[in-house]
GROMACS .gro file of C-alpha atoms in nm:
model
  441
    1MET     CA    1   0.000   0.000   0.000
    2LYS     CA    2   0.141   0.337  -0.106
    3ARG     CA    3   0.047   0.646   0.094
    4VAL     CA    4   0.028   0.955  -0.125
    5TYR     CA    5   0.054   1.283   0.066
    6PHE     CA    6  -0.045   1.605  -0.106
    7ILE     CA    7   0.110   1.901   0.073
    8ASN     CA    8  -0.052   2.243   0.041
    9PRO     CA    9   0.232   2.487   0.125
   10LEU     CA   10   0.186   2.820   0.297
   11SER     CA   11   0.081   3.087   0.048
   12GLY     CA   12   0.209   3.395   0.229
   13LEU     CA   13  -0.146   3.532   0.247
   14LYS     CA   14  -0.341   3.605   0.563
   15PRO     CA   15  -0.550   3.310   0.693
   16TYR     CA   16  -0.879   3.471   0.588
   17HIS     CA   17  -0.770   3.455   0.222
   18TYR     CA   18  -0.753   3.074   0.233
   19GLU     CA   19  -0.934   2.871  -0.032
   20ILE     CA   20  -0.929   2.497  -0.098
   21PRO     CA   21  -0.649   2.434  -0.353
   22LEU     CA   22  -0.854   2.303  -0.645
   23ASN     CA   23  -0.552   2.148  -0.816
   24ILE     CA   24  -0.493   1.921  -0.517
   25ALA     CA   25  -0.864   1.841  -0.480
   26GLN     CA   26  -0.888   1.743  -0.847
   27LEU     CA   27  -0.569   1.533  -0.844
   28ALA     CA   28  -0.677   1.355  -0.525
   29ALA     CA   29  -1.007   1.269  -0.694
   30CYS     CA   30  -0.818   1.142  -1.001
   31LEU     CA   31  -0.602   0.913  -0.785
   32GLU     CA   32  -0.890   0.743  -0.607
   33LYS     CA   33  -0.916   0.458  -0.861
   34THR     CA   34  -0.542   0.385  -0.855
   35PRO     CA   35  -0.486   0.041  -0.693
   36ASP     CA   36  -0.317   0.015  -0.353
   37VAL     CA   37  -0.309   0.387  -0.283
   38GLU     CA   38  -0.413   0.574   0.030
   39ILE     CA   39  -0.455   0.951  -0.009
   40GLN     CA   40  -0.399   1.219   0.253
   41VAL     CA   41  -0.374   1.598   0.233
   42ILE     CA   42  -0.151   1.800   0.464
   43ASP     CA   43  -0.292   2.152   0.450
   44PHE     CA   44  -0.033   2.389   0.596
   45ASN     CA   45  -0.212   2.685   0.442
   46LEU     CA   46  -0.522   2.617   0.651
   47ASN     CA   47  -0.372   2.463   0.963
   48GLY     CA   48  -0.029   2.628   0.982
   49PHE     CA   49   0.315   2.485   0.912
   50CYS     CA   50   0.433   2.185   1.119
   51LYS     CA   51   0.791   2.065   1.077
   52GLN     CA   52   0.720   1.750   1.278
   53ARG     CA   53   0.451   1.649   1.028
   54ILE     CA   54   0.710   1.654   0.747
   55GLU     CA   55   0.953   1.448   0.954
   56ASP     CA   56   0.683   1.194   1.037
   57ILE     CA   57   0.585   1.125   0.676
   58SER     CA   58   0.952   1.106   0.574
   59ASN     CA   59   1.009   0.794   0.783
   60SER     CA   60   0.863   0.544   0.537
   61LYS     CA   61   1.010   0.484   0.192
   62ASP     CA   62   0.665   0.368   0.079
   63ASN     CA   63   0.530   0.723   0.114
   64ILE     CA   64   0.496   0.946  -0.192
   65ILE     CA   65   0.493   1.321  -0.139
   66CYS     CA   66   0.334   1.553  -0.398
   67ILE     CA   67   0.410   1.926  -0.373
   68PRO     CA   68   0.281   2.202  -0.602
   69VAL     CA   69   0.527   2.480  -0.687
   70TYR     CA   70   0.414   2.836  -0.762
   71THR     CA   71   0.656   3.105  -0.881
   72TYR     CA   72   0.522   3.374  -0.646
   73VAL     CA   73   0.566   3.163  -0.333
   74ILE     CA   74   0.836   2.926  -0.448
   75ASN     CA   75   1.028   2.953  -0.118
   76GLU     CA   76   0.744   2.789   0.075
   77SER     CA   77   0.763   2.476  -0.142
   78VAL     CA   78   1.143   2.483  -0.135
   79ALA     CA   79   1.140   2.493   0.246
   80ILE     CA   80   0.946   2.165   0.251
   81ILE     CA   81   1.177   2.011  -0.008
   82GLU     CA   82   1.481   2.115   0.197
   83LEU     CA   83   1.341   1.930   0.499
   84LEU     CA   84   1.327   1.614   0.288
   85LYS     CA   85   1.692   1.629   0.183
   86SER     CA   86   1.809   1.373   0.436
   87LYS     CA   87   1.537   1.131   0.326
   88ASN     CA   88   1.648   1.052  -0.028
   89GLU     CA   89   1.459   0.722  -0.036
   90ILE     CA   90   1.131   0.913  -0.017
   91THR     CA   91   0.962   0.970  -0.354
   92VAL     CA   92   0.901   1.343  -0.401
   93ILE     CA   93   0.691   1.458  -0.698
   94VAL     CA   94   0.660   1.827  -0.785
   95GLY     CA   95   0.405   1.984  -1.017
   96GLY     CA   96   0.216   2.306  -1.070
   97PRO     CA   97   0.267   2.612  -1.292
   98HIS     CA   98   0.635   2.670  -1.212
   99ILE     CA   99   0.722   2.308  -1.295
  100SER     CA  100   0.532   2.329  -1.625
  101LEU     CA  101   0.739   2.634  -1.715
  102ARG     CA  102   1.077   2.567  -1.549
  103GLY     CA  103   1.062   2.209  -1.418
  104LYS     CA  104   1.393   2.082  -1.557
  105GLU     CA  105   1.581   2.383  -1.422
  106PHE     CA  106   1.410   2.346  -1.083
  107MET     CA  107   1.499   1.977  -1.051
  108GLU     CA  108   1.859   2.046  -1.150
  109LYS     CA  109   1.879   2.286  -0.857
  110TYR     CA  110   1.713   2.056  -0.598
  111ALA     CA  111   1.867   1.713  -0.635
  112ASN     CA  112   1.644   1.532  -0.386
  113ILE     CA  113   1.332   1.570  -0.600
  114THR     CA  114   1.248   1.238  -0.762
  115TYR     CA  115   1.007   1.340  -1.037
  116GLY     CA  116   0.837   1.642  -1.183
  117LEU     CA  117   0.520   1.661  -1.392
  118SER     CA  118   0.453   1.940  -1.640
  119GLY     CA  119   0.114   2.018  -1.788
  120GLU     CA  120  -0.219   1.883  -1.666
  121GLY     CA  121  -0.159   1.598  -1.422
  122ASP     CA  122  -0.510   1.448  -1.411
  123TYR     CA  123  -0.404   1.143  -1.613
  124THR     CA  124  -0.025   1.154  -1.581
  125LEU     CA  125  -0.002   1.154  -1.201
  126PRO     CA  126  -0.213   0.836  -1.158
  127LYS     CA  127  -0.010   0.675  -1.438
  128LEU     CA  128   0.317   0.768  -1.267
  129ILE     CA  129   0.211   0.640  -0.925
  130GLU     CA  130   0.070   0.317  -1.069
  131ASN     CA  131   0.401   0.258  -1.250
  132LEU     CA  132   0.596   0.326  -0.930
  133ASN     CA  133   0.446   0.007  -0.787
  134CYS     CA  134   0.614  -0.189  -1.068
  135PHE     CA  135   0.937   0.011  -1.082
  136GLU     CA  136   1.139  -0.234  -0.876
  137LYS     CA  137   1.064  -0.496  -1.143
  138ASN     CA  138   1.252  -0.287  -1.402
  139ASN     CA  139   0.936  -0.145  -1.552
  140LYS     CA  140   1.068   0.112  -1.797
  141ASP     CA  141   0.721   0.235  -1.901
  142ILE     CA  142   0.753   0.496  -1.630
  143PHE     CA  143   1.001   0.689  -1.844
  144ASN     CA  144   0.757   0.713  -2.137
  145ILE     CA  145   0.499   0.918  -1.946
  146GLU     CA  146   0.430   1.249  -2.117
  147GLY     CA  147   0.518   1.549  -1.903
  148LEU     CA  148   0.754   1.346  -1.683
  149ILE     CA  149   1.077   1.509  -1.566
  150TYR     CA  150   1.322   1.256  -1.423
  151ARG     CA  151   1.686   1.178  -1.350
  152ASN     CA  152   1.921   0.966  -1.554
  153GLY     CA  153   2.238   0.958  -1.347
  154LYS     CA  154   2.342   1.319  -1.299
  155ARG     CA  155   2.130   1.440  -1.588
  156VAL     CA  156   1.771   1.566  -1.567
  157LEU     CA  157   1.559   1.466  -1.867
  158GLU     CA  158   1.221   1.605  -1.965
  159ASN     CA  159   0.954   1.440  -2.179
  160LYS     CA  160   0.726   1.649  -2.396
  161ARG     CA  161   0.434   1.812  -2.220
  162PRO     CA  162   0.104   1.624  -2.270
  163SER     CA  163  -0.158   1.771  -2.501
  164ARG     CA  164  -0.441   1.961  -2.340
  165ILE     CA  165  -0.724   1.748  -2.203
  166GLU     CA  166  -0.998   1.790  -2.462
  167CYS     CA  167  -1.297   1.682  -2.252
  168LEU     CA  168  -1.299   1.794  -1.889
  169ASP     CA  169  -1.635   1.621  -1.846
  170LYS     CA  170  -1.462   1.282  -1.830
  171LEU     CA  171  -1.256   1.376  -1.525
  172PRO     CA  172  -1.362   1.286  -1.171
  173LEU     CA  173  -1.559   1.558  -0.995
  174GLN     CA  174  -1.358   1.826  -0.816
  175THR     CA  175  -1.588   1.791  -0.518
  176ASP     CA  176  -1.486   1.425  -0.484
  177GLY     CA  177  -1.153   1.562  -0.361
  178PHE     CA  178  -1.304   1.804  -0.109
  179LYS     CA  179  -1.339   1.531   0.154
  180TYR     CA  180  -0.962   1.530   0.208
  181PHE     CA  181  -0.985   1.881   0.357
  182ASP     CA  182  -1.117   1.998   0.694
  183LEU     CA  183  -1.458   2.112   0.571
  184ASN     CA  184  -1.594   2.191   0.918
  185LEU     CA  185  -1.302   2.425   0.985
  186ILE     CA  186  -1.343   2.584   0.642
  187LYS     CA  187  -1.715   2.642   0.707
  188ASN     CA  188  -1.646   2.813   1.037
  189LYS     CA  189  -1.331   3.002   0.938
  190ILE     CA  190  -1.380   3.085   0.569
  191GLY     CA  191  -1.748   3.036   0.485
  192PHE     CA  192  -1.721   2.953   0.115
  193VAL     CA  193  -1.543   2.720  -0.126
  194PRO     CA  194  -1.391   2.775  -0.470
  195TYR     CA  195  -1.472   2.592  -0.790
  196ILE     CA  196  -1.336   2.612  -1.145
  197ALA     CA  197  -1.563   2.544  -1.442
  198SER     CA  198  -1.305   2.604  -1.716
  199ARG     CA  199  -0.932   2.594  -1.780
  200GLY     CA  200  -0.732   2.851  -1.972
  201CYS     CA  201  -0.764   3.191  -2.138
  202CYS     CA  202  -0.765   3.287  -2.506
  203TYR     CA  203  -0.586   3.620  -2.454
  204ASN     CA  204  -0.212   3.678  -2.436
  205CYS     CA  205  -0.143   3.966  -2.197
  206ILE     CA  206   0.231   4.024  -2.164
  207TYR     CA  207   0.234   3.993  -1.782
  208CYS     CA  208   0.033   3.667  -1.758
  209SER     CA  209   0.161   3.312  -1.812
  210SER     CA  210  -0.184   3.161  -1.872
  211SER     CA  211  -0.150   3.144  -2.251
  212ASN     CA  212   0.186   2.969  -2.214
  213LEU     CA  213   0.042   2.717  -1.969
  214TRP     CA  214  -0.283   2.651  -2.154
  215GLY     CA  215  -0.186   2.713  -2.516
  216GLY     CA  216  -0.432   3.000  -2.559
  217LYS     CA  217  -0.732   2.765  -2.545
  218LEU     CA  218  -1.029   2.764  -2.309
  219LYS     CA  219  -1.193   2.433  -2.212
  220TYR     CA  220  -1.522   2.413  -2.020
  221VAL     CA  221  -1.691   2.163  -1.792
  222ALA     CA  222  -2.047   2.098  -1.912
  223PRO     CA  223  -2.306   2.316  -1.733
  224GLN     CA  224  -2.494   2.006  -1.616
  225ILE     CA  225  -2.183   1.868  -1.446
  226VAL     CA  226  -2.110   2.205  -1.284
  227ALA     CA  227  -2.465   2.210  -1.151
  228ARG     CA  228  -2.416   1.861  -1.004
  229GLU     CA  229  -2.097   1.979  -0.834
  230ILE     CA  230  -2.277   2.283  -0.692
  231PHE     CA  231  -2.546   2.053  -0.555
  232ASN     CA  232  -2.269   1.848  -0.388
  233ILE     CA  233  -2.123   2.166  -0.239
  234LYS     CA  234  -2.464   2.258  -0.096
  235GLU     CA  235  -2.491   1.909   0.054
  236MET     CA  236  -2.158   1.978   0.229
  237GLY     CA  237  -2.319   2.278   0.397
  238PHE     CA  238  -2.187   2.566   0.185
  239ARG     CA  239  -2.407   2.830   0.022
  240ILE     CA  240  -2.139   3.055  -0.130
  241ILE     CA  241  -1.909   2.955  -0.417
  242ASN     CA  242  -1.614   3.146  -0.561
  243PHE     CA  243  -1.559   3.058  -0.928
  244ARG     CA  244  -1.187   3.077  -0.999
  245ASP     CA  245  -1.199   3.065  -1.380
  246ASP     CA  246  -0.968   3.308  -1.560
  247PHE     CA  247  -1.241   3.421  -1.800
  248PHE     CA  248  -1.586   3.323  -1.675
  249THR     CA  249  -1.813   3.496  -1.931
  250MET     CA  250  -1.615   3.432  -2.250
  251ASN     CA  251  -1.853   3.171  -2.395
  252ARG     CA  252  -2.200   3.325  -2.383
  253LYS     CA  253  -2.379   3.006  -2.491
  254TRP     CA  254  -2.211   2.806  -2.214
  255LEU     CA  255  -2.281   3.083  -1.964
  256CYS     CA  256  -2.653   3.101  -2.045
  257GLU     CA  257  -2.689   2.723  -2.013
  258PHE     CA  258  -2.498   2.734  -1.683
  259LEU     CA  259  -2.719   3.014  -1.545
  260LYS     CA  260  -3.031   2.820  -1.641
  261GLU     CA  261  -2.898   2.509  -1.465
  262ILE     CA  262  -2.818   2.681  -1.134
  263LYS     CA  263  -3.098   2.936  -1.107
  264ASN     CA  264  -3.305   2.711  -0.880
  265LEU     CA  265  -3.014   2.596  -0.665
  266LYS     CA  266  -3.036   2.914  -0.454
  267ILE     CA  267  -2.666   2.977  -0.407
  268GLN     CA  268  -2.461   3.295  -0.394
  269TRP     CA  269  -2.147   3.314  -0.603
  270GLY     CA  270  -1.869   3.527  -0.745
  271CYS     CA  271  -1.653   3.513  -1.055
  272GLU     CA  272  -1.380   3.688  -1.254
  273THR     CA  273  -1.398   3.798  -1.614
  274ARG     CA  274  -1.313   4.068  -1.869
  275ILE     CA  275  -1.507   4.393  -1.856
  276ASP     CA  276  -1.566   4.384  -2.234
  277PHE     CA  277  -1.746   4.049  -2.209
  278VAL     CA  278  -2.040   4.166  -1.998
  279ASP     CA  279  -2.348   4.371  -2.084
  280TYR     CA  280  -2.676   4.463  -1.917
  281GLU     CA  281  -2.865   4.152  -2.035
  282ILE     CA  282  -2.611   3.895  -1.922
  283LEU     CA  283  -2.543   4.080  -1.596
  284LYS     CA  284  -2.915   4.075  -1.519
  285GLU     CA  285  -2.928   3.699  -1.574
  286MET     CA  286  -2.620   3.650  -1.356
  287ARG     CA  287  -2.777   3.850  -1.072
  288GLU     CA  288  -3.099   3.647  -1.098
  289ALA     CA  289  -2.892   3.325  -1.078
  290GLY     CA  290  -2.726   3.432  -0.752
  291CYS     CA  291  -2.411   3.619  -0.858
  292ILE     CA  292  -2.318   3.875  -0.593
  293LEU     CA  293  -1.951   3.943  -0.671
  294ILE     CA  294  -1.758   4.014  -0.993
  295ARG     CA  295  -1.384   4.075  -1.032
  296PHE     CA  296  -1.231   4.248  -1.333
  297GLY     CA  297  -0.866   4.280  -1.430
  298ILE     CA  298  -0.859   4.638  -1.560
  299GLU     CA  299  -0.485   4.707  -1.497
  300THR     CA  300  -0.488   5.071  -1.623
  301PHE     CA  301  -0.718   5.331  -1.780
  302ASN     CA  302  -0.444   5.459  -2.012
  303GLN     CA  303  -0.505   5.348  -2.370
  304LYS     CA  304  -0.138   5.335  -2.472
  305SER     CA  305  -0.069   5.106  -2.175
  306LEU     CA  306  -0.370   4.885  -2.249
  307ASN     CA  307  -0.237   4.840  -2.602
  308LEU     CA  308   0.116   4.769  -2.477
  309ILE     CA  309   0.018   4.499  -2.229
  310GLY     CA  310  -0.209   4.319  -2.476
  311LYS     CA  311  -0.550   4.379  -2.318
  312ARG     CA  312  -0.704   4.458  -2.659
  313ILE     CA  313  -0.977   4.679  -2.517
  314ASP     CA  314  -1.087   5.041  -2.548
  315SER     CA  315  -1.056   5.252  -2.232
  316ASN     CA  316  -1.392   5.421  -2.297
  317LEU     CA  317  -1.563   5.081  -2.316
  318ILE     CA  318  -1.405   4.991  -1.981
  319LEU     CA  319  -1.556   5.299  -1.817
  320ASN     CA  320  -1.900   5.256  -1.977
  321ASN     CA  321  -1.924   4.888  -1.883
  322LEU     CA  322  -1.798   4.947  -1.530
  323ARG     CA  323  -2.071   5.206  -1.475
  324THR     CA  324  -2.326   4.954  -1.605
  325VAL     CA  325  -2.202   4.684  -1.367
  326LEU     CA  326  -2.196   4.924  -1.072
  327GLY     CA  327  -2.561   5.006  -1.132
  328MET     CA  328  -2.677   4.644  -1.131
  329GLY     CA  329  -2.693   4.584  -0.755
  330PHE     CA  330  -2.404   4.341  -0.709
  331LEU     CA  331  -2.285   4.334  -0.348
  332GLU     CA  332  -1.920   4.355  -0.452
  333VAL     CA  333  -1.758   4.474  -0.774
  334ARG     CA  334  -1.378   4.458  -0.772
  335ALA     CA  335  -1.121   4.585  -1.018
  336SER     CA  336  -0.747   4.519  -1.010
  337PHE     CA  337  -0.476   4.755  -1.134
  338ILE     CA  338  -0.103   4.724  -1.197
  339ILE     CA  339   0.161   4.973  -1.085
  340GLY     CA  340   0.488   4.961  -1.280
  341ILE     CA  341   0.362   4.906  -1.637
  342PRO     CA  342   0.647   4.973  -1.882
  343PHE     CA  343   0.676   5.335  -2.001
  344GLU     CA  344   0.395   5.463  -1.775
  345THR     CA  345   0.478   5.798  -1.617
  346HIS     CA  346   0.371   5.951  -1.287
  347GLU     CA  347   0.104   6.141  -1.478
  348ASP     CA  348  -0.028   5.824  -1.648
  349ILE     CA  349  -0.064   5.650  -1.314
  350LYS     CA  350  -0.224   5.957  -1.157
  351ARG     CA  351  -0.495   5.955  -1.426
  352THR     CA  352  -0.577   5.590  -1.346
  353ILE     CA  353  -0.589   5.661  -0.972
  354ASP     CA  354  -0.809   5.970  -1.024
  355THR     CA  355  -1.054   5.758  -1.224
  356CYS     CA  356  -1.052   5.497  -0.950
  357ARG     CA  357  -1.145   5.767  -0.697
  358GLN     CA  358  -1.450   5.859  -0.904
  359LEU     CA  359  -1.560   5.496  -0.937
  360THR     CA  360  -1.497   5.419  -0.571
  361GLY     CA  361  -1.780   5.664  -0.502
  362LEU     CA  362  -2.000   5.424  -0.699
  363ASN     CA  363  -1.891   5.134  -0.471
  364LEU     CA  364  -1.611   4.991  -0.686
  365LYS     CA  365  -1.342   4.818  -0.478
  366CYS     CA  366  -1.004   4.890  -0.635
  367ARG     CA  367  -0.700   4.667  -0.576
  368PHE     CA  368  -0.346   4.761  -0.677
  369PHE     CA  369  -0.060   4.521  -0.739
  370ALA     CA  370   0.307   4.552  -0.829
  371LEU     CA  371   0.405   4.445  -1.178
  372ASN     CA  372   0.624   4.135  -1.175
  373PRO     CA  373   0.797   3.981  -1.478
  374VAL     CA  374   0.667   3.628  -1.416
  375ILE     CA  375   0.841   3.328  -1.570
  376GLY     CA  376   0.655   3.211  -1.880
  377THR     CA  377   0.537   3.557  -1.987
  378LYS     CA  378   0.633   3.780  -2.278
  379LEU     CA  379   0.729   4.046  -2.024
  380TYR     CA  380   0.980   3.814  -1.856
  381ASP     CA  381   1.132   3.708  -2.187
  382SER     CA  382   1.156   4.064  -2.323
  383MET     CA  383   1.259   4.281  -2.027
  384GLU     CA  384   1.524   4.459  -2.230
  385GLU     CA  385   1.265   4.549  -2.496
  386TYR     CA  386   1.035   4.690  -2.226
  387LYS     CA  387   1.330   4.863  -2.051
  388ILE     CA  388   1.267   4.689  -1.719
  389LYS     CA  389   1.527   4.599  -1.459
  390PHE     CA  390   1.423   4.316  -1.227
  391ASN     CA  391   1.595   4.173  -0.919
  392ASN     CA  392   1.447   3.825  -0.978
  393SER     CA  393   1.230   3.808  -0.666
  394TYR     CA  394   0.852   3.810  -0.639
  395ASN     CA  395   0.610   3.999  -0.419
  396ALA     CA  396   0.262   4.094  -0.542
  397THR     CA  397   0.235   4.400  -0.318
  398HIS     CA  398   0.594   4.530  -0.326
  399SER     CA  399   0.777   4.617  -0.646
  400ASN     CA  400   1.108   4.456  -0.738
  401ILE     CA  401   1.155   4.638  -1.069
  402GLU     CA  402   1.245   4.976  -1.209
  403THR     CA  403   1.123   5.107  -1.544
  404SER     CA  404   1.251   5.362  -1.793
  405GLU     CA  405   1.021   5.621  -1.631
  406LEU     CA  406   1.016   5.526  -1.262
  407SER     CA  407   1.275   5.412  -1.010
  408ASN     CA  408   1.204   5.122  -0.777
  409PHE     CA  409   1.164   5.376  -0.495
  410ASP     CA  410   0.909   5.572  -0.701
  411ILE     CA  411   0.700   5.263  -0.775
  412ASN     CA  412   0.693   5.150  -0.413
  413LYS     CA  413   0.607   5.502  -0.295
  414ILE     CA  414   0.305   5.499  -0.529
  415LEU     CA  415   0.205   5.155  -0.403
  416SER     CA  416   0.234   5.271  -0.042
  417ASP     CA  417   0.014   5.573  -0.115
  418VAL     CA  418  -0.258   5.375  -0.291
  419TYR     CA  419  -0.260   5.118  -0.011
  420ASP     CA  420  -0.316   5.400   0.237
  421GLU     CA  421  -0.608   5.524   0.030
  422PHE     CA  422  -0.763   5.209  -0.120
  423GLY     CA  423  -0.633   4.938   0.114
  424ASN     CA  424  -0.367   4.672   0.076
  425PRO     CA  425  -0.497   4.372  -0.125
  426ASN     CA  426  -0.382   4.149   0.161
  427ASP     CA  427  -0.618   4.325   0.404
  428TYR     CA  428  -0.947   4.170   0.511
  429SER     CA  429  -1.148   4.438   0.330
  430HIS     CA  430  -1.021   4.294   0.000
  431ARG     CA  431  -1.114   3.937   0.085
  432ASP     CA  432  -1.382   3.803  -0.148
  433PHE     CA  433  -1.732   3.820   0.007
  434SER     CA  434  -1.598   4.041   0.287
  435THR     CA  435  -1.927   4.237   0.282
  436ILE     CA  436  -2.127   3.934   0.394
  437LEU     CA  437  -1.880   3.703   0.571
  438SER     CA  438  -1.673   3.774   0.880
  439PHE     CA  439  -1.342   3.603   0.948
  440LYS     CA  440  -1.344   3.390   1.260
  441ASP     CA  441  -1.015   3.332   1.439
   0.00000   0.00000   0.00000
């Protein structure tokens, strides 16, 4: 019997920003039919870090440890990996966005990692773990798994990334993996759960790695299956759902079918989408189906900057649609903005902030973040073209760059000022559903 431990590392966020990691929930559900496997989740992000827990699970060579790696909080995953260094007989598998983008490089740096998986792991992780049971019998099929990153002596080899999963409907339900988490604690402490009904984004903004990870394609779960999952979530005692799709309203036909399916389920929910893919009619249907929160990535109101970063949207349309949304009666409308966009001046940023002040009077919640050249983005690969200097560290709320127009000190001074006025995105006031749910220590 193999015990597979999924470890959810600390995220660096405050406890009230916790959400069930849907990647772990989905993978746990996918592993359930694998023979001779027992699944457990160690949720440091919910329960706090425990060094002793790592040491305990390191004591058996039959244990398999799966750790997601995210670029923004890579040190948290590395800290766990470092604790496993003296236990080289333990099988350690890493996955997640950073591994899909820089997995070979990461494994070359941390020699005690056994395997990495790039791309979607829904099929490849069960295949890998099933093959591990036969590995001692010289089963070489393990090295033919698409997306596998492995060691051959001192060399790290990487197989091609698997093709995108064409039909998400054939996967196990995400909610099948929820049982591995402390749902009672989440009910009392958080009050809602996340869900993702699609994977990917069809846009290619220069600061976002989504198109690199997903190949610029958007795949949906059928509305009927999503409705079944929402019913399961209600049966677990939750009445609020946070949809974590990158682009929730892109496919209008899918959206209308989804809204029809859930209208009678009497839930409250939130989502994120583009401001140019909503209008009065669809917003009205969303409100009637229980939507109370919408998030938009606006980034800037300056047209030259919108063009530069690849948003492909007119600034006047942004303003008109935002005013429409703000008049629809949603409990929370949120918009995010980026400070440090290449070639933006003090005056450009001031115009965006002044517009935010006007819209805040209409109950828009504005969130500001520092620009980061994230691995896997056009911005990261073309910093010289965009005249950016970067110190190769990541922090969403503190800048680590300088641009041709602004020094690092200037950018962080602007961030400090907007946090004083609009709030730091790490504060409770910026937690999703903060208007209706209180954090309980």
